[in-house]
Amino acid sequence: MTTETLATGSESTFLYRFLVSPDLRWMRYLVLILVLGTISFNQVFIIFLDYKDILGGWIYTFTFLYLLTYVAVIYLNLFQLFPKYLLKRHYLTYLSLLSAAMIVALLIQMSIEYMAYSYWPELHARGSYFSMHMVVDYISSFMLSTLCMIGGTMTVLLKEWMINNRRVSQMEKAHVVSEVERLKEQISPELLFKTLHQSGELTLSEPETASKMLMKLSQLLRYQLYDCNRAKVLLSSEITFLTNYLTLEQTSRPQFYYEFTSEGEVNRMLVPPLLFIPFVQYIVKAIDEQQIQPPVSLKTHLKAEKGTIIFACACPEVNLLSSDKGLERIRQRLDILYGSHYRLSLAVGSIWLELKGGES
């Protein structure tokens, strides 16, 4: 989650858009040309500083030729060496080829300088190209130019990191959304079939009871199909949903009794939909698995106050500790939705849940 927040926040900054946005590609190239042009201009003027009047406009031609050598190396680095070797972690090959390209560029610049001194005899001839002073000068020039190229590569690496970071963030977000959707507990198919079957049998003998059962079932399905598409729903809507569900369970099960109470700001707080039904279904499933003989009673209490929601479910006849693995998916959904802002406790016959940060 932290990664996604970071990526979302950085997308609004100019640096992020400058490095990543395809619409600003022309600006990135323009800045690169200006930087390389400045380096070339400075380098040529240092070499021919005392001969500006003699060279005239040629000094700008030399600057352009120097610029072309840097552009050629930059192009080779960004579009050939970088994707083929550096991104594939062939670091030694990458550094070797980049160094070779820089040496070739340096030799071209030395050739331009040599031709200038050869064409204009009035220029004072430089010392031997292999003198200690000249060797140190060219080594320092080579190191400086290589560092500039590596610095440009770091900028491209930063861009790649930002793009990959955004891609990972989007994948994480999509994964979380899919997990939340997958972990939303649906209405038990068994309850649906039992309700339809039982209401069909009661249609002739007790039409009013059958009509009420179908009405409750339609309310459950409507809530599940429409209201659950929203990220948050009113806590009171969840309570109504749970009450309808328990009413149907009571109708379809012999001697199944329930009591549901609530207090506090249930009409103001918002929660993710279908948040509490998994606990109720977990207990109902445990009743079936443990073959608990009726009567069975389920007491549920919900309290909402000061941004905290407490949900308690108790069924003394059931041993909930015997099948704790069934809560794994429920815990997973709570981890996704609430992180560390919840506490879940399981006892022999009860479940207790505390949620922090309830919205209102």
mmCIF file of C-alpha atoms in Angstrom:
data_model
loop_
_atom_site.group_PDB
_atom_site.id
_atom_site.type_symbol
_atom_site.label_atom_id
_atom_site.label_comp_id
_atom_site.label_asym_id
_atom_site.label_seq_id
_atom_site.Cartn_x
_atom_site.Cartn_y
_atom_site.Cartn_z
ATOM 1 C CA MET A 1 0.000 0.000 0.000
ATOM 2 C CA THR A 2 2.847 2.292 0.763
ATOM 3 C CA THR A 3 4.294 1.850 -2.706
ATOM 4 C CA GLU A 4 1.031 2.744 -4.342
ATOM 5 C CA THR A 5 0.637 5.886 -2.238
ATOM 6 C CA LEU A 6 4.146 6.967 -3.107
ATOM 7 C CA ALA A 7 3.575 6.442 -6.808
ATOM 8 C CA THR A 8 0.235 8.229 -6.775
ATOM 9 C CA GLY A 9 1.709 11.196 -4.948
ATOM 10 C CA SER A 10 4.733 11.443 -7.223
ATOM 11 C CA GLU A 11 2.675 11.365 -10.436
ATOM 12 C CA SER A 12 1.533 14.928 -9.752
ATOM 13 C CA THR A 13 5.092 16.311 -9.551
ATOM 14 C CA PHE A 14 6.715 17.986 -12.526
ATOM 15 C CA LEU A 15 9.868 15.846 -12.234
ATOM 16 C CA TYR A 16 7.842 12.653 -12.538
ATOM 17 C CA ARG A 17 5.905 13.919 -15.568
ATOM 18 C CA PHE A 18 9.082 15.324 -17.125
ATOM 19 C CA LEU A 19 10.868 11.966 -16.905
ATOM 20 C CA VAL A 20 7.946 9.673 -17.753
ATOM 21 C CA SER A 21 5.285 11.458 -19.780
ATOM 22 C CA PRO A 22 5.431 10.758 -23.551
ATOM 23 C CA ASP A 23 4.038 14.240 -24.176
ATOM 24 C CA LEU A 24 7.186 15.804 -22.668
ATOM 25 C CA ARG A 25 9.625 13.695 -24.684
ATOM 26 C CA TRP A 26 10.521 16.697 -26.872
ATOM 27 C CA MET A 27 11.383 18.702 -23.754
ATOM 28 C CA ARG A 28 13.664 15.941 -22.459
ATOM 29 C CA TYR A 29 15.513 15.854 -25.793
ATOM 30 C CA LEU A 30 15.756 19.634 -25.871
ATOM 31 C CA VAL A 31 17.278 19.751 -22.388
ATOM 32 C CA LEU A 32 19.720 16.985 -23.373
ATOM 33 C CA ILE A 33 20.808 18.869 -26.515
ATOM 34 C CA LEU A 34 21.256 22.084 -24.515
ATOM 35 C CA VAL A 35 23.400 20.326 -21.917
ATOM 36 C CA LEU A 36 25.544 18.591 -24.557
ATOM 37 C CA GLY A 37 25.805 21.840 -26.524
ATOM 38 C CA THR A 38 27.004 23.676 -23.430
ATOM 39 C CA ILE A 39 29.632 20.992 -22.739
ATOM 40 C CA SER A 40 30.822 21.047 -26.375
ATOM 41 C CA PHE A 41 30.916 24.856 -26.525
ATOM 42 C CA ASN A 42 32.843 25.067 -23.264
ATOM 43 C CA GLN A 43 35.286 22.355 -24.344
ATOM 44 C CA VAL A 44 36.031 23.967 -27.730
ATOM 45 C CA PHE A 45 36.422 27.453 -26.279
ATOM 46 C CA ILE A 46 38.881 26.182 -23.668
ATOM 47 C CA ILE A 47 41.037 24.562 -26.382
ATOM 48 C CA PHE A 48 40.882 27.494 -28.844
ATOM 49 C CA LEU A 49 40.430 30.313 -26.333
ATOM 50 C CA ASP A 50 43.365 32.323 -27.656
ATOM 51 C CA TYR A 51 42.454 31.813 -31.317
ATOM 52 C CA LYS A 52 38.843 32.976 -31.513
ATOM 53 C CA ASP A 53 39.682 35.830 -33.880
ATOM 54 C CA ILE A 54 41.699 33.591 -36.200
ATOM 55 C CA LEU A 55 39.106 30.794 -36.396
ATOM 56 C CA GLY A 56 36.077 33.057 -36.677
ATOM 57 C CA GLY A 57 32.912 31.090 -37.436
ATOM 58 C CA TRP A 58 34.830 27.822 -37.574
ATOM 59 C CA ILE A 59 34.856 27.697 -33.823
ATOM 60 C CA TYR A 60 31.079 27.108 -33.961
ATOM 61 C CA THR A 61 31.598 24.408 -36.581
ATOM 62 C CA PHE A 62 33.990 22.640 -34.222
ATOM 63 C CA THR A 63 31.457 22.986 -31.444
ATOM 64 C CA PHE A 64 28.804 21.382 -33.662
ATOM 65 C CA LEU A 65 31.177 18.515 -34.569
ATOM 66 C CA TYR A 66 31.941 17.937 -30.891
ATOM 67 C CA LEU A 67 28.209 17.977 -30.200
ATOM 68 C CA LEU A 68 27.624 15.339 -32.899
ATOM 69 C CA THR A 69 30.158 13.002 -31.276
ATOM 70 C CA TYR A 70 28.381 13.313 -27.915
ATOM 71 C CA VAL A 71 24.945 12.850 -29.503
ATOM 72 C CA ALA A 72 26.189 9.713 -31.273
ATOM 73 C CA VAL A 73 27.496 8.238 -28.003
ATOM 74 C CA ILE A 74 24.301 9.220 -26.150
ATOM 75 C CA TYR A 75 22.183 7.600 -28.853
ATOM 76 C CA LEU A 76 24.306 4.439 -28.744
ATOM 77 C CA ASN A 77 24.101 4.392 -24.943
ATOM 78 C CA LEU A 78 20.356 4.998 -24.549
ATOM 79 C CA PHE A 79 18.996 2.936 -27.416
ATOM 80 C CA GLN A 80 21.560 0.135 -27.758
ATOM 81 C CA LEU A 81 23.805 -0.397 -24.736
ATOM 82 C CA PHE A 82 21.298 0.522 -22.033
ATOM 83 C CA PRO A 83 18.440 -1.830 -23.015
ATOM 84 C CA LYS A 84 20.615 -4.674 -24.319
ATOM 85 C CA TYR A 85 23.206 -4.842 -21.565
ATOM 86 C CA LEU A 86 22.572 -2.642 -18.518
ATOM 87 C CA LEU A 87 18.901 -3.566 -18.051
ATOM 88 C CA LYS A 88 19.856 -7.230 -18.499
ATOM 89 C CA ARG A 89 22.570 -6.816 -15.844
ATOM 90 C CA HIS A 90 25.540 -7.369 -18.138
ATOM 91 C CA TYR A 91 27.414 -4.649 -16.279
ATOM 92 C CA LEU A 92 30.963 -5.441 -17.397
ATOM 93 C CA THR A 93 29.970 -5.634 -21.059
ATOM 94 C CA TYR A 94 28.028 -2.391 -20.724
ATOM 95 C CA LEU A 95 30.937 -0.488 -19.145
ATOM 96 C CA SER A 96 33.402 -1.902 -21.662
ATOM 97 C CA LEU A 97 31.336 -0.905 -24.699
ATOM 98 C CA LEU A 98 30.508 2.513 -23.247
ATOM 99 C CA SER A 99 34.201 3.129 -22.544
ATOM 100 C CA ALA A 100 35.072 2.046 -26.088
ATOM 101 C CA ALA A 101 32.478 4.448 -27.505
ATOM 102 C CA MET A 102 33.856 7.285 -25.396
ATOM 103 C CA ILE A 103 37.404 6.526 -26.552
ATOM 104 C CA VAL A 104 36.252 6.652 -30.189
ATOM 105 C CA ALA A 105 34.531 9.990 -29.516
ATOM 106 C CA LEU A 106 37.690 11.303 -27.869
ATOM 107 C CA LEU A 107 39.802 10.201 -30.880
ATOM 108 C CA ILE A 108 37.398 12.008 -33.232
ATOM 109 C CA GLN A 109 37.718 15.178 -31.155
ATOM 110 C CA MET A 110 41.509 14.840 -31.158
ATOM 111 C CA SER A 111 41.382 14.489 -34.957
ATOM 112 C CA ILE A 112 39.307 17.662 -35.249
ATOM 113 C CA GLU A 113 41.807 19.491 -33.059
ATOM 114 C CA TYR A 114 44.755 18.131 -35.061
ATOM 115 C CA MET A 115 43.189 19.202 -38.377
ATOM 116 C CA ALA A 116 42.569 22.684 -36.991
ATOM 117 C CA TYR A 117 46.207 23.127 -35.998
ATOM 118 C CA SER A 118 47.294 21.708 -39.358
ATOM 119 C CA TYR A 119 45.003 23.954 -41.442
ATOM 120 C CA TRP A 120 45.826 27.195 -39.624
ATOM 121 C CA PRO A 121 49.610 27.476 -39.383
ATOM 122 C CA GLU A 122 49.292 30.705 -37.399
ATOM 123 C CA LEU A 123 47.939 28.671 -34.480
ATOM 124 C CA HIS A 124 50.660 27.720 -32.071
ATOM 125 C CA ALA A 125 51.306 24.015 -32.461
ATOM 126 C CA ARG A 126 50.450 21.995 -29.412
ATOM 127 C CA GLY A 127 52.972 19.756 -27.770
ATOM 128 C CA SER A 128 53.233 16.065 -28.431
ATOM 129 C CA TYR A 129 49.943 14.228 -28.006
ATOM 130 C CA PHE A 130 51.823 11.637 -25.995
ATOM 131 C CA SER A 131 53.443 14.043 -23.544
ATOM 132 C CA MET A 132 52.577 13.614 -19.893
ATOM 133 C CA HIS A 133 50.646 16.895 -19.834
ATOM 134 C CA MET A 134 48.521 15.946 -22.871
ATOM 135 C CA VAL A 135 47.897 12.380 -21.655
ATOM 136 C CA VAL A 136 46.655 13.649 -18.287
ATOM 137 C CA ASP A 137 44.516 16.229 -20.095
ATOM 138 C CA TYR A 138 42.844 13.625 -22.309
ATOM 139 C CA ILE A 139 42.411 11.132 -19.474
ATOM 140 C CA SER A 140 40.662 13.787 -17.377
ATOM 141 C CA SER A 141 38.520 14.743 -20.380
ATOM 142 C CA PHE A 142 37.661 11.074 -20.938
ATOM 143 C CA MET A 143 36.748 10.543 -17.275
ATOM 144 C CA LEU A 144 34.633 13.697 -17.156
ATOM 145 C CA SER A 145 32.754 12.796 -20.330
ATOM 146 C CA THR A 146 32.216 9.217 -19.140
ATOM 147 C CA LEU A 147 30.864 10.465 -15.809
ATOM 148 C CA CYS A 148 28.460 12.718 -17.697
ATOM 149 C CA MET A 149 27.273 9.739 -19.743
ATOM 150 C CA ILE A 150 26.829 7.632 -16.615
ATOM 151 C CA GLY A 151 24.937 10.510 -15.011
ATOM 152 C CA GLY A 152 22.597 10.558 -17.991
ATOM 153 C CA THR A 153 22.205 6.809 -17.676
ATOM 154 C CA MET A 154 21.250 7.230 -14.020
ATOM 155 C CA THR A 155 18.516 9.613 -15.124
ATOM 156 C CA VAL A 156 17.161 6.995 -17.516
ATOM 157 C CA LEU A 157 17.395 4.382 -14.753
ATOM 158 C CA LEU A 158 15.371 6.697 -12.526
ATOM 159 C CA LYS A 159 12.780 6.959 -15.267
ATOM 160 C CA GLU A 160 12.648 3.171 -15.640
ATOM 161 C CA TRP A 161 12.307 2.800 -11.870
ATOM 162 C CA MET A 162 9.415 5.256 -11.799
ATOM 163 C CA ILE A 163 7.633 3.463 -14.639
ATOM 164 C CA ASN A 164 8.166 0.049 -13.040
ATOM 165 C CA ASN A 165 7.130 1.436 -9.668
ATOM 166 C CA ARG A 166 3.907 2.755 -11.159
ATOM 167 C CA ARG A 167 3.291 -0.571 -12.921
ATOM 168 C CA VAL A 168 3.871 -2.502 -9.685
ATOM 169 C CA SER A 169 1.592 -0.098 -7.819
ATOM 170 C CA GLN A 170 -1.162 -0.582 -10.368
ATOM 171 C CA MET A 171 -0.730 -4.351 -10.183
ATOM 172 C CA GLU A 172 -0.836 -4.254 -6.385
ATOM 173 C CA LYS A 173 -3.957 -2.126 -6.466
ATOM 174 C CA ALA A 174 -5.627 -4.438 -8.976
ATOM 175 C CA HIS A 175 -4.599 -7.436 -6.874
ATOM 176 C CA VAL A 176 -6.027 -5.904 -3.702
ATOM 177 C CA VAL A 177 -9.279 -5.037 -5.458
ATOM 178 C CA SER A 178 -9.576 -8.537 -6.888
ATOM 179 C CA GLU A 179 -8.795 -10.054 -3.493
ATOM 180 C CA VAL A 180 -11.432 -7.930 -1.801
ATOM 181 C CA GLU A 181 -13.984 -8.870 -4.431
ATOM 182 C CA ARG A 182 -13.046 -12.528 -4.211
ATOM 183 C CA LEU A 183 -13.171 -12.509 -0.435
ATOM 184 C CA LYS A 184 -16.602 -10.943 -0.239
ATOM 185 C CA GLU A 185 -18.657 -13.753 1.153
ATOM 186 C CA GLN A 186 -21.720 -14.493 -0.905
ATOM 187 C CA ILE A 187 -25.046 -15.754 0.304
ATOM 188 C CA SER A 188 -24.857 -19.456 0.974
ATOM 189 C CA PRO A 189 -26.325 -21.385 -2.009
ATOM 190 C CA GLU A 190 -27.770 -23.862 0.458
ATOM 191 C CA LEU A 191 -29.815 -21.131 2.092
ATOM 192 C CA LEU A 192 -31.016 -19.914 -1.303
ATOM 193 C CA PHE A 193 -32.163 -23.381 -2.381
ATOM 194 C CA LYS A 194 -33.735 -24.157 0.985
ATOM 195 C CA THR A 195 -35.641 -20.867 0.991
ATOM 196 C CA LEU A 196 -36.941 -21.362 -2.535
ATOM 197 C CA HIS A 197 -37.886 -24.975 -1.820
ATOM 198 C CA GLN A 198 -39.573 -24.180 1.479
ATOM 199 C CA SER A 199 -41.433 -21.155 0.123
ATOM 200 C CA GLY A 200 -42.655 -23.316 -2.768
ATOM 201 C CA GLU A 201 -44.052 -25.856 -0.321
ATOM 202 C CA LEU A 202 -45.738 -23.131 1.720
ATOM 203 C CA THR A 203 -47.275 -21.358 -1.253
ATOM 204 C CA LEU A 204 -50.587 -23.193 -0.920
ATOM 205 C CA SER A 205 -50.741 -23.883 2.830
ATOM 206 C CA GLU A 206 -49.200 -20.657 4.171
ATOM 207 C CA PRO A 207 -49.022 -18.139 1.316
ATOM 208 C CA GLU A 208 -48.357 -15.194 3.628
ATOM 209 C CA THR A 209 -45.305 -16.902 5.188
ATOM 210 C CA ALA A 210 -44.012 -17.906 1.750
ATOM 211 C CA SER A 211 -44.425 -14.326 0.534
ATOM 212 C CA LYS A 212 -42.445 -12.951 3.501
ATOM 213 C CA MET A 213 -39.659 -15.461 2.907
ATOM 214 C CA LEU A 214 -39.373 -14.520 -0.747
ATOM 215 C CA MET A 215 -39.437 -10.842 0.173
ATOM 216 C CA LYS A 216 -36.533 -11.307 2.607
ATOM 217 C CA LEU A 217 -34.645 -13.303 0.000
ATOM 218 C CA SER A 218 -35.192 -10.625 -2.660
ATOM 219 C CA GLN A 219 -33.901 -7.963 -0.246
ATOM 220 C CA LEU A 220 -30.773 -10.026 0.393
ATOM 221 C CA LEU A 221 -30.109 -10.538 -3.298
ATOM 222 C CA ARG A 222 -30.806 -6.897 -4.172
ATOM 223 C CA TYR A 223 -28.372 -5.732 -1.493
ATOM 224 C CA GLN A 224 -25.748 -8.181 -2.679
ATOM 225 C CA LEU A 225 -26.153 -7.292 -6.367
ATOM 226 C CA TYR A 226 -26.454 -3.511 -6.158
ATOM 227 C CA ASP A 227 -25.422 -2.016 -2.814
ATOM 228 C CA CYS A 228 -22.278 -4.158 -2.594
ATOM 229 C CA ASN A 229 -20.842 -2.551 -5.728
ATOM 230 C CA ARG A 230 -19.948 0.460 -3.596
ATOM 231 C CA ALA A 231 -16.756 0.628 -1.585
ATOM 232 C CA LYS A 232 -18.613 1.673 1.594
ATOM 233 C CA VAL A 233 -22.162 1.253 2.844
ATOM 234 C CA LEU A 234 -23.981 2.479 5.916
ATOM 235 C CA LEU A 235 -23.579 0.295 8.958
ATOM 236 C CA SER A 236 -27.350 0.312 9.347
ATOM 237 C CA SER A 237 -27.662 -1.280 5.878
ATOM 238 C CA GLU A 238 -25.332 -4.088 6.979
ATOM 239 C CA ILE A 239 -27.489 -4.594 10.074
ATOM 240 C CA THR A 240 -30.625 -4.866 7.945
ATOM 241 C CA PHE A 241 -28.883 -7.353 5.687
ATOM 242 C CA LEU A 242 -27.762 -9.485 8.634
ATOM 243 C CA THR A 243 -31.224 -9.395 10.192
ATOM 244 C CA ASN A 244 -32.839 -10.565 6.945
ATOM 245 C CA TYR A 245 -30.262 -13.333 6.626
ATOM 246 C CA LEU A 246 -30.804 -14.573 10.185
ATOM 247 C CA THR A 247 -34.570 -14.429 9.716
ATOM 248 C CA LEU A 248 -34.290 -16.739 6.715
ATOM 249 C CA GLU A 249 -31.979 -19.066 8.614
ATOM 250 C CA GLN A 250 -34.475 -19.174 11.460
ATOM 251 C CA THR A 251 -37.287 -19.959 9.038
ATOM 252 C CA SER A 252 -35.369 -22.765 7.312
ATOM 253 C CA ARG A 253 -33.883 -24.367 10.461
ATOM 254 C CA PRO A 254 -35.884 -26.120 13.184
ATOM 255 C CA GLN A 255 -35.489 -24.509 16.609
ATOM 256 C CA PHE A 256 -32.884 -21.997 15.509
ATOM 257 C CA TYR A 257 -33.181 -18.778 17.481
ATOM 258 C CA TYR A 258 -31.314 -15.549 17.108
ATOM 259 C CA GLU A 259 -31.052 -12.219 18.863
ATOM 260 C CA PHE A 260 -29.532 -9.205 17.155
ATOM 261 C CA THR A 261 -28.945 -5.942 19.022
ATOM 262 C CA SER A 262 -27.135 -2.768 18.011
ATOM 263 C CA GLU A 263 -26.307 0.581 19.569
ATOM 264 C CA GLY A 264 -24.447 3.773 18.826
ATOM 265 C CA GLU A 265 -23.857 5.623 15.555
ATOM 266 C CA VAL A 266 -25.050 2.870 13.227
ATOM 267 C CA ASN A 267 -26.804 5.382 10.952
ATOM 268 C CA ARG A 268 -23.660 7.457 10.452
ATOM 269 C CA MET A 269 -20.734 5.069 10.144
ATOM 270 C CA LEU A 270 -19.622 3.486 6.870
ATOM 271 C CA VAL A 271 -18.119 0.030 6.435
ATOM 272 C CA PRO A 272 -17.152 -2.198 3.494
ATOM 273 C CA PRO A 273 -20.174 -4.223 2.336
ATOM 274 C CA LEU A 274 -20.685 -7.822 3.481
ATOM 275 C CA LEU A 275 -18.166 -7.317 6.271
ATOM 276 C CA PHE A 276 -19.937 -9.227 9.059
ATOM 277 C CA ILE A 277 -21.883 -11.911 7.213
ATOM 278 C CA PRO A 278 -18.824 -14.234 6.959
ATOM 279 C CA PHE A 279 -18.747 -14.582 10.762
ATOM 280 C CA VAL A 280 -22.419 -15.471 10.923
ATOM 281 C CA GLN A 281 -22.066 -17.962 8.074
ATOM 282 C CA TYR A 282 -18.969 -19.381 9.747
ATOM 283 C CA ILE A 283 -20.993 -20.156 12.881
ATOM 284 C CA VAL A 284 -23.916 -21.564 10.883
ATOM 285 C CA LYS A 285 -21.504 -23.816 8.972
ATOM 286 C CA ALA A 286 -19.966 -24.964 12.261
ATOM 287 C CA ILE A 287 -23.461 -25.891 13.500
ATOM 288 C CA ASP A 288 -23.935 -28.144 10.469
ATOM 289 C CA GLU A 289 -20.434 -29.646 10.600
ATOM 290 C CA GLN A 290 -20.653 -30.453 14.302
ATOM 291 C CA GLN A 291 -24.218 -31.706 13.899
ATOM 292 C CA ILE A 292 -25.463 -29.661 16.829
ATOM 293 C CA GLN A 293 -28.887 -30.842 17.914
ATOM 294 C CA PRO A 294 -31.546 -28.155 18.289
ATOM 295 C CA PRO A 295 -32.368 -25.900 19.938
ATOM 296 C CA VAL A 296 -29.527 -23.571 18.889
ATOM 297 C CA SER A 297 -29.323 -19.884 19.794
ATOM 298 C CA LEU A 298 -27.158 -17.203 18.229
ATOM 299 C CA LYS A 299 -26.698 -13.820 19.912
ATOM 300 C CA THR A 300 -25.180 -10.974 17.950
ATOM 301 C CA HIS A 301 -24.378 -7.497 19.215
ATOM 302 C CA LEU A 302 -22.946 -4.528 17.309
ATOM 303 C CA LYS A 303 -21.759 -1.258 18.839
ATOM 304 C CA ALA A 304 -20.522 1.808 16.921
ATOM 305 C CA GLU A 305 -18.999 4.696 18.813
ATOM 306 C CA LYS A 306 -16.251 7.303 18.213
ATOM 307 C CA GLY A 307 -14.889 5.710 15.068
ATOM 308 C CA THR A 308 -14.755 2.235 16.605
ATOM 309 C CA ILE A 309 -17.024 -0.680 15.765
ATOM 310 C CA ILE A 310 -17.329 -3.709 18.026
ATOM 311 C CA PHE A 311 -19.035 -6.809 16.672
ATOM 312 C CA ALA A 312 -19.705 -9.823 18.878
ATOM 313 C CA CYS A 313 -21.230 -13.148 17.922
ATOM 314 C CA ALA A 314 -21.964 -15.907 20.460
ATOM 315 C CA CYS A 315 -23.326 -19.422 20.044
ATOM 316 C CA PRO A 316 -22.675 -21.437 23.255
ATOM 317 C CA GLU A 317 -23.606 -24.759 21.626
ATOM 318 C CA VAL A 318 -20.781 -24.580 19.050
ATOM 319 C CA ASN A 319 -17.056 -25.176 19.524
ATOM 320 C CA LEU A 320 -15.569 -22.560 17.192
ATOM 321 C CA LEU A 321 -11.969 -23.382 18.124
ATOM 322 C CA SER A 322 -12.212 -26.774 16.439
ATOM 323 C CA SER A 323 -12.325 -25.214 12.969
ATOM 324 C CA ASP A 324 -10.246 -22.049 13.234
ATOM 325 C CA LYS A 325 -8.848 -22.589 9.717
ATOM 326 C CA GLY A 326 -12.176 -21.473 8.307
ATOM 327 C CA LEU A 327 -11.410 -17.940 9.450
ATOM 328 C CA GLU A 328 -8.294 -17.668 7.300
ATOM 329 C CA ARG A 329 -10.024 -15.987 4.351
ATOM 330 C CA ILE A 330 -11.947 -13.715 6.713
ATOM 331 C CA ARG A 331 -8.696 -12.606 8.353
ATOM 332 C CA GLN A 332 -7.179 -12.066 4.910
ATOM 333 C CA ARG A 333 -9.942 -9.702 3.908
ATOM 334 C CA LEU A 334 -9.644 -7.806 7.192
ATOM 335 C CA ASP A 335 -5.889 -7.485 6.607
ATOM 336 C CA ILE A 336 -6.515 -5.994 3.167
ATOM 337 C CA LEU A 337 -9.232 -3.605 4.319
ATOM 338 C CA TYR A 338 -7.995 -2.559 7.758
ATOM 339 C CA GLY A 339 -4.328 -3.527 7.997
ATOM 340 C CA SER A 340 -3.342 -3.331 11.659
ATOM 341 C CA HIS A 341 -6.450 -1.377 12.674
ATOM 342 C CA TYR A 342 -8.502 -4.333 13.830
ATOM 343 C CA ARG A 343 -8.521 -7.033 16.508
ATOM 344 C CA LEU A 344 -10.155 -10.414 16.100
ATOM 345 C CA SER A 345 -10.600 -12.821 19.000
ATOM 346 C CA LEU A 346 -12.014 -16.340 18.901
ATOM 347 C CA ALA A 347 -13.285 -18.232 21.937
ATOM 348 C CA VAL A 348 -14.990 -21.610 22.301
ATOM 349 C CA GLY A 349 -18.446 -20.305 21.531
ATOM 350 C CA SER A 350 -17.950 -16.686 20.476
ATOM 351 C CA ILE A 351 -16.271 -14.303 18.040
ATOM 352 C CA TRP A 352 -15.247 -10.773 18.950
ATOM 353 C CA LEU A 353 -14.159 -8.160 16.393
ATOM 354 C CA GLU A 354 -13.002 -4.576 16.955
ATOM 355 C CA LEU A 355 -12.526 -2.217 14.003
ATOM 356 C CA LYS A 356 -10.727 1.132 14.224
ATOM 357 C CA GLY A 357 -11.179 4.075 11.915
ATOM 358 C CA GLY A 358 -14.833 3.765 11.043
ATOM 359 C CA GLU A 359 -15.900 6.570 8.686
ATOM 360 C CA SER A 360 -18.888 8.744 9.330
#
